[in-house]
Amino acid sequence: RGFGYVALIVLLVCFVSKAEVIKEDGVLVLNDSNFDEELKNHEKILVEFYAPWCGHCKKLAPEYVKAAEKLAQLDPPMY
């Protein structure tokens, strides 16, 4: 009985610790909790470091979405 509780706790910790990746406009949203894991999950990945207050970043965002749409159509898809 005690082993069952330990196994359940370990399973819950593993489930909670894996950060889910959110997609916005086809772009993966990475953060501290999922960045390293996503780099491991993809052979090639294009990363933009974005500051919401930055004018250049805001200007680039629509172009990045267009690029993400094209890269997702590759075989295999690239993120």
GROMACS .gro file of N, CA, C and O in nm:
model
  316
    1ARG      N    1   0.082  -0.119   0.000
    1ARG     CA    2   0.000   0.000   0.000
    1ARG      C    3   0.087   0.126   0.000
    1ARG      O    4   0.058   0.220  -0.071
    2GLY      N    5   0.192   0.127   0.079
    2GLY     CA    6   0.282   0.243   0.084
    2GLY      C    7   0.351   0.267  -0.050
    2GLY      O    8   0.371   0.380  -0.092
    3PHE      N    9   0.388   0.158  -0.119
    3PHE     CA   10   0.452   0.170  -0.250
    3PHE      C   11   0.359   0.237  -0.351
    3PHE      O   12   0.403   0.316  -0.433
    4GLY      N   13   0.232   0.206  -0.345
    4GLY     CA   14   0.134   0.265  -0.436
    4GLY      C   15   0.128   0.416  -0.421
    4GLY      O   16   0.120   0.489  -0.520
    5TYR      N   17   0.132   0.464  -0.298
    5TYR     CA   18   0.130   0.609  -0.276
    5TYR      C   19   0.257   0.675  -0.329
    5TYR      O   20   0.252   0.781  -0.389
    6VAL      N   21   0.371   0.611  -0.307
    6VAL     CA   22   0.497   0.666  -0.356
    6VAL      C   23   0.496   0.671  -0.508
    6VAL      O   24   0.534   0.771  -0.569
    7ALA      N   25   0.449   0.565  -0.572
    7ALA     CA   26   0.443   0.562  -0.718
    7ALA      C   27   0.350   0.670  -0.771
    7ALA      O   28   0.380   0.737  -0.870
    8LEU      N   29   0.237   0.691  -0.704
    8LEU     CA   30   0.143   0.794  -0.744
    8LEU      C   31   0.205   0.932  -0.731
    8LEU      O   32   0.192   1.016  -0.820
    9ILE      N   33   0.276   0.957  -0.622
    9ILE     CA   34   0.340   1.087  -0.602
    9ILE      C   35   0.447   1.111  -0.708
    9ILE      O   36   0.456   1.219  -0.765
   10VAL      N   37   0.528   1.010  -0.736
   10VAL     CA   38   0.631   1.023  -0.839
   10VAL      C   39   0.567   1.052  -0.975
   10VAL      O   40   0.612   1.139  -1.049
   11LEU      N   41   0.460   0.981  -1.006
   11LEU     CA   42   0.391   1.004  -1.132
   11LEU      C   43   0.335   1.145  -1.140
   11LEU      O   44   0.349   1.212  -1.242
   12LEU      N   45   0.276   1.194  -1.034
   12LEU     CA   46   0.223   1.330  -1.032
   12LEU      C   47   0.333   1.434  -1.046
   12LEU      O   48   0.318   1.532  -1.118
   13VAL      N   49   0.445   1.414  -0.980
   13VAL     CA   50   0.557   1.508  -0.990
   13VAL      C   51   0.609   1.511  -1.133
   13VAL      O   52   0.635   1.618  -1.188
   14CYS      N   53   0.621   1.395  -1.196
   14CYS     CA   54   0.669   1.391  -1.335
   14CYS      C   55   0.570   1.461  -1.427
   14CYS      O   56   0.609   1.535  -1.517
   15PHE      N   57   0.442   1.441  -1.404
   15PHE     CA   58   0.340   1.502  -1.488
   15PHE      C   59   0.339   1.654  -1.472
   15PHE      O   60   0.334   1.727  -1.568
   16VAL      N   61   0.347   1.701  -1.349
   16VAL     CA   62   0.343   1.844  -1.322
   16VAL      C   63   0.471   1.913  -1.367
   16VAL      O   64   0.468   2.026  -1.415
   17SER      N   65   0.585   1.845  -1.355
   17SER     CA   66   0.713   1.910  -1.387
   17SER      C   67   0.733   1.929  -1.537
   17SER      O   68   0.811   2.012  -1.579
   18LYS      N   69   0.664   1.852  -1.620
   18LYS     CA   70   0.677   1.868  -1.765
   18LYS      C   71   0.592   1.987  -1.808
   18LYS      O   72   0.472   1.984  -1.799
   19ALA      N   73   0.658   2.092  -1.853
   19ALA     CA   74   0.588   2.214  -1.891
   19ALA      C   75   0.528   2.198  -2.030
   19ALA      O   76   0.595   2.154  -2.123
   20GLU      N   77   0.403   2.231  -2.042
   20GLU     CA   78   0.335   2.224  -2.170
   20GLU      C   79   0.372   2.348  -2.252
   20GLU      O   80   0.380   2.458  -2.200
   21VAL      N   81   0.395   2.326  -2.379
   21VAL     CA   82   0.432   2.436  -2.467
   21VAL      C   83   0.306   2.492  -2.531
   21VAL      O   84   0.226   2.419  -2.587
   22ILE      N   85   0.291   2.620  -2.522
   22ILE     CA   86   0.177   2.689  -2.581
   22ILE      C   87   0.217   2.738  -2.719
   22ILE      O   88   0.331   2.779  -2.740
   23LYS      N   89   0.123   2.731  -2.813
   23LYS     CA   90   0.146   2.786  -2.947
   23LYS      C   91   0.059   2.910  -2.963
   23LYS      O   92  -0.059   2.908  -2.932
   24GLU      N   93   0.119   3.017  -3.011
   24GLU     CA   94   0.046   3.139  -3.045
   24GLU      C   95   0.074   3.170  -3.191
   24GLU      O   96   0.190   3.190  -3.228
   25ASP      N   97  -0.028   3.170  -3.273
   25ASP     CA   98  -0.013   3.196  -3.417
   25ASP      C   99   0.088   3.102  -3.481
   25ASP      O  100   0.166   3.142  -3.569
   26GLY      N  101   0.092   2.976  -3.435
   26GLY     CA  102   0.183   2.878  -3.492
   26GLY      C  103   0.324   2.885  -3.437
   26GLY      O  104   0.410   2.808  -3.478
   27VAL      N  105   0.348   2.975  -3.343
   27VAL     CA  106   0.481   2.993  -3.285
   27VAL      C  107   0.483   2.932  -3.145
   27VAL      O  108   0.395   2.960  -3.064
   28LEU      N  109   0.582   2.847  -3.119
   28LEU     CA  110   0.596   2.791  -2.984
   28LEU      C  111   0.637   2.902  -2.888
   28LEU      O  112   0.728   2.979  -2.917
   29VAL      N  113   0.572   2.907  -2.773
   29VAL     CA  114   0.606   3.006  -2.671
   29VAL      C  115   0.692   2.936  -2.568
   29VAL      O  116   0.646   2.848  -2.495
   30LEU      N  117   0.818   2.973  -2.564
   30LEU     CA  118   0.913   2.911  -2.472
   30LEU      C  119   0.935   3.002  -2.352
   30LEU      O  120   0.927   3.124  -2.361
   31ASN      N  121   0.966   2.937  -2.238
   31ASN     CA  122   0.997   3.012  -2.116
   31ASN      C  123   1.099   2.932  -2.036
   31ASN      O  124   1.149   2.829  -2.083
   32ASP      N  125   1.127   2.976  -1.915
   32ASP     CA  126   1.228   2.909  -1.832
   32ASP      C  127   1.195   2.762  -1.807
   32ASP      O  128   1.285   2.680  -1.798
   33SER      N  129   1.067   2.729  -1.797
   33SER     CA  130   1.031   2.594  -1.760
   33SER      C  131   1.028   2.496  -1.878
   33SER      O  132   1.029   2.375  -1.857
   34ASN      N  133   1.026   2.544  -2.003
   34ASN     CA  134   1.020   2.451  -2.116
   34ASN      C  135   1.129   2.472  -2.220
   34ASN      O  136   1.139   2.396  -2.314
   35PHE      N  137   1.211   2.573  -2.206
   35PHE     CA  138   1.311   2.609  -2.307
   35PHE      C  139   1.407   2.494  -2.335
   35PHE      O  140   1.422   2.450  -2.449
   36ASP      N  141   1.475   2.443  -2.232
   36ASP     CA  142   1.575   2.338  -2.252
   36ASP      C  143   1.514   2.211  -2.310
   36ASP      O  144   1.572   2.148  -2.399
   37GLU      N  145   1.396   2.175  -2.262
   37GLU     CA  146   1.329   2.054  -2.310
   37GLU      C  147   1.293   2.066  -2.459
   37GLU      O  148   1.311   1.972  -2.535
   38GLU      N  149   1.244   2.181  -2.500
   38GLU     CA  150   1.208   2.200  -2.640
   38GLU      C  151   1.330   2.200  -2.731
   38GLU      O  152   1.323   2.152  -2.844
   39LEU      N  153   1.442   2.252  -2.683
   39LEU     CA  154   1.564   2.246  -2.763
   39LEU      C  155   1.605   2.101  -2.786
   39LEU      O  156   1.653   2.065  -2.894
   40LYS      N  157   1.583   2.016  -2.687
   40LYS     CA  158   1.614   1.874  -2.701
   40LYS      C  159   1.515   1.804  -2.793
   40LYS      O  160   1.550   1.707  -2.860
   41ASN      N  161   1.390   1.851  -2.796
   41ASN     CA  162   1.284   1.784  -2.873
   41ASN      C  163   1.291   1.809  -3.023
   41ASN      O  164   1.224   1.740  -3.099
   42HIS      N  165   1.366   1.909  -3.065
   42HIS     CA  166   1.369   1.946  -3.207
   42HIS      C  167   1.513   1.949  -3.257
   42HIS      O  168   1.600   2.009  -3.194
   43GLU      N  169   1.534   1.882  -3.371
   43GLU     CA  170   1.669   1.882  -3.430
   43GLU      C  171   1.709   2.023  -3.471
   43GLU      O  172   1.822   2.065  -3.452
   44LYS      N  173   1.612   2.097  -3.527
   44LYS     CA  174   1.635   2.236  -3.566
   44LYS      C  175   1.520   2.319  -3.510
   44LYS      O  176   1.404   2.278  -3.518
   45ILE      N  177   1.554   2.433  -3.455
   45ILE     CA  178   1.452   2.521  -3.399
   45ILE      C  179   1.499   2.665  -3.414
   45ILE      O  180   1.616   2.696  -3.392
   46LEU      N  181   1.408   2.750  -3.457
   46LEU     CA  182   1.436   2.893  -3.471
   46LEU      C  183   1.381   2.963  -3.349
   46LEU      O  184   1.263   2.949  -3.318
   47VAL      N  185   1.465   3.035  -3.277
   47VAL     CA  186   1.424   3.100  -3.153
   47VAL      C  187   1.437   3.251  -3.168
   47VAL      O  188   1.541   3.301  -3.212
   48GLU      N  189   1.332   3.320  -3.130
   48GLU     CA  190   1.334   3.467  -3.124
   48GLU      C  191   1.324   3.506  -2.977
   48GLU      O  192   1.236   3.457  -2.905
   49PHE      N  193   1.413   3.590  -2.932
   49PHE     CA  194   1.404   3.644  -2.797
   49PHE      C  195   1.332   3.777  -2.808
   49PHE      O  196   1.377   3.868  -2.877
   50TYR      N  197   1.217   3.786  -2.742
   50TYR     CA  198   1.121   3.894  -2.764
   50TYR      C  199   1.101   3.973  -2.635
   50TYR      O  200   1.081   3.916  -2.528
   51ALA      N  201   1.107   4.104  -2.647
   51ALA     CA  202   1.074   4.193  -2.534
   51ALA      C  203   0.948   4.271  -2.574
   51ALA      O  204   0.950   4.344  -2.672
   52PRO      N  205   0.839   4.255  -2.500
   52PRO     CA  206   0.713   4.316  -2.538
   52PRO      C  207   0.716   4.469  -2.545
   52PRO      O  208   0.635   4.530  -2.613
   53TRP      N  209   0.811   4.532  -2.480
   53TRP     CA  210   0.822   4.678  -2.481
   53TRP      C  211   0.909   4.728  -2.597
   53TRP      O  212   0.915   4.847  -2.623
   54CYS      N  213   0.974   4.638  -2.669
   54CYS     CA  214   1.070   4.673  -2.774
   54CYS      C  215   0.998   4.698  -2.907
   54CYS      O  216   0.929   4.610  -2.959
   55GLY      N  217   1.015   4.815  -2.963
   55GLY     CA  218   0.953   4.849  -3.091
   55GLY      C  219   0.998   4.759  -3.205
   55GLY      O  220   0.918   4.720  -3.290
   56HIS      N  221   1.127   4.726  -3.209
   56HIS     CA  222   1.179   4.638  -3.315
   56HIS      C  223   1.118   4.499  -3.304
   56HIS      O  224   1.085   4.436  -3.405
   57CYS      N  225   1.103   4.450  -3.180
   57CYS     CA  226   1.043   4.318  -3.159
   57CYS      C  227   0.898   4.317  -3.204
   57CYS      O  228   0.853   4.222  -3.268
   58LYS      N  229   0.824   4.423  -3.172
   58LYS     CA  230   0.684   4.432  -3.213
   58LYS      C  231   0.672   4.434  -3.365
   58LYS      O  232   0.582   4.373  -3.422
   59LYS      N  233   0.764   4.503  -3.430
   59LYS     CA  234   0.764   4.511  -3.576
   59LYS      C  235   0.795   4.376  -3.640
   59LYS      O  236   0.742   4.343  -3.746
   60LEU      N  237   0.882   4.300  -3.577
   60LEU     CA  238   0.924   4.170  -3.629
   60LEU      C  239   0.819   4.061  -3.608
   60LEU      O  240   0.813   3.965  -3.685
   61ALA      N  241   0.733   4.075  -3.509
   61ALA     CA  242   0.639   3.969  -3.471
   61ALA      C  243   0.555   3.917  -3.589
   61ALA      O  244   0.547   3.795  -3.608
   62PRO      N  245   0.493   4.002  -3.672
   62PRO     CA  246   0.414   3.948  -3.784
   62PRO      C  247   0.499   3.872  -3.886
   62PRO      O  248   0.454   3.773  -3.944
   63GLU      N  249   0.623   3.915  -3.905
   63GLU     CA  250   0.712   3.844  -3.998
   63GLU      C  251   0.752   3.708  -3.941
   63GLU      O  252   0.766   3.611  -4.015
   64TYR      N  253   0.768   3.703  -3.811
   64TYR     CA  254   0.802   3.577  -3.745
   64TYR      C  255   0.687   3.477  -3.759
   64TYR      O  256   0.707   3.359  -3.781
   65VAL      N  257   0.563   3.525  -3.749
   65VAL     CA  258   0.446   3.439  -3.766
   65VAL      C  259   0.443   3.384  -3.909
   65VAL      O  260   0.417   3.265  -3.931
   66LYS      N  261   0.471   3.469  -4.008
   66LYS     CA  262   0.476   3.424  -4.148
   66LYS      C  263   0.583   3.316  -4.166
   66LYS      O  264   0.561   3.215  -4.235
   67ALA      N  265   0.699   3.338  -4.107
   67ALA     CA  266   0.808   3.239  -4.117
   67ALA      C  267   0.767   3.108  -4.051
   67ALA      O  268   0.794   3.000  -4.105
   68ALA      N  269   0.700   3.117  -3.936
   68ALA     CA  270   0.656   2.996  -3.865
   68ALA      C  271   0.559   2.915  -3.951
   68ALA      O  272   0.566   2.792  -3.953
   69GLU      N  273   0.470   2.983  -4.022
   69GLU     CA  274   0.375   2.914  -4.109
   69GLU      C  275   0.447   2.838  -4.219
   69GLU      O  276   0.415   2.723  -4.248
   70LYS      N  277   0.548   2.899  -4.279
   70LYS     CA  278   0.624   2.834  -4.386
   70LYS      C  279   0.708   2.719  -4.333
   70LYS      O  280   0.717   2.613  -4.393
   71LEU      N  281   0.773   2.740  -4.218
   71LEU     CA  282   0.859   2.636  -4.161
   71LEU      C  283   0.777   2.516  -4.115
   71LEU      O  284   0.824   2.402  -4.122
   72ALA      N  285   0.654   2.537  -4.072
   72ALA     CA  286   0.568   2.427  -4.027
   72ALA      C  287   0.526   2.337  -4.143
   72ALA      O  288   0.490   2.222  -4.123
   73GLN      N  289   0.534   2.388  -4.267
   73GLN     CA  290   0.495   2.310  -4.384
   73GLN      C  291   0.608   2.220  -4.434
   73GLN      O  292   0.585   2.136  -4.521
   74LEU      N  293   0.729   2.237  -4.382
   74LEU     CA  294   0.842   2.154  -4.424
   74LEU      C  295   0.821   2.010  -4.377
   74LEU      O  296   0.745   1.984  -4.284
   75ASP      N  297   0.892   1.918  -4.440
   75ASP     CA  298   0.885   1.779  -4.400
   75ASP      C  299   1.024   1.732  -4.359
   75ASP      O  300   1.109   1.714  -4.447
   76PRO      N  301   1.052   1.715  -4.233
   76PRO     CA  302   0.966   1.734  -4.116
   76PRO      C  303   0.948   1.883  -4.084
   76PRO      O  304   1.032   1.964  -4.122
   77PRO      N  305   0.842   1.916  -4.012
   77PRO     CA  306   0.818   2.056  -3.978
   77PRO      C  307   0.930   2.111  -3.891
   77PRO      O  308   0.991   2.038  -3.813
   78MET      N  309   0.955   2.237  -3.906
   78MET     CA  310   1.056   2.304  -3.823
   78MET      C  311   0.984   2.410  -3.741
   78MET      O  312   0.894   2.477  -3.789
   79TYR      N  313   1.025   2.423  -3.618
   79TYR     CA  314   0.964   2.522  -3.528
   79TYR      C  315   1.064   2.628  -3.493
   79TYR      O  316   1.180   2.613  -3.503
   0.00000   0.00000   0.00000
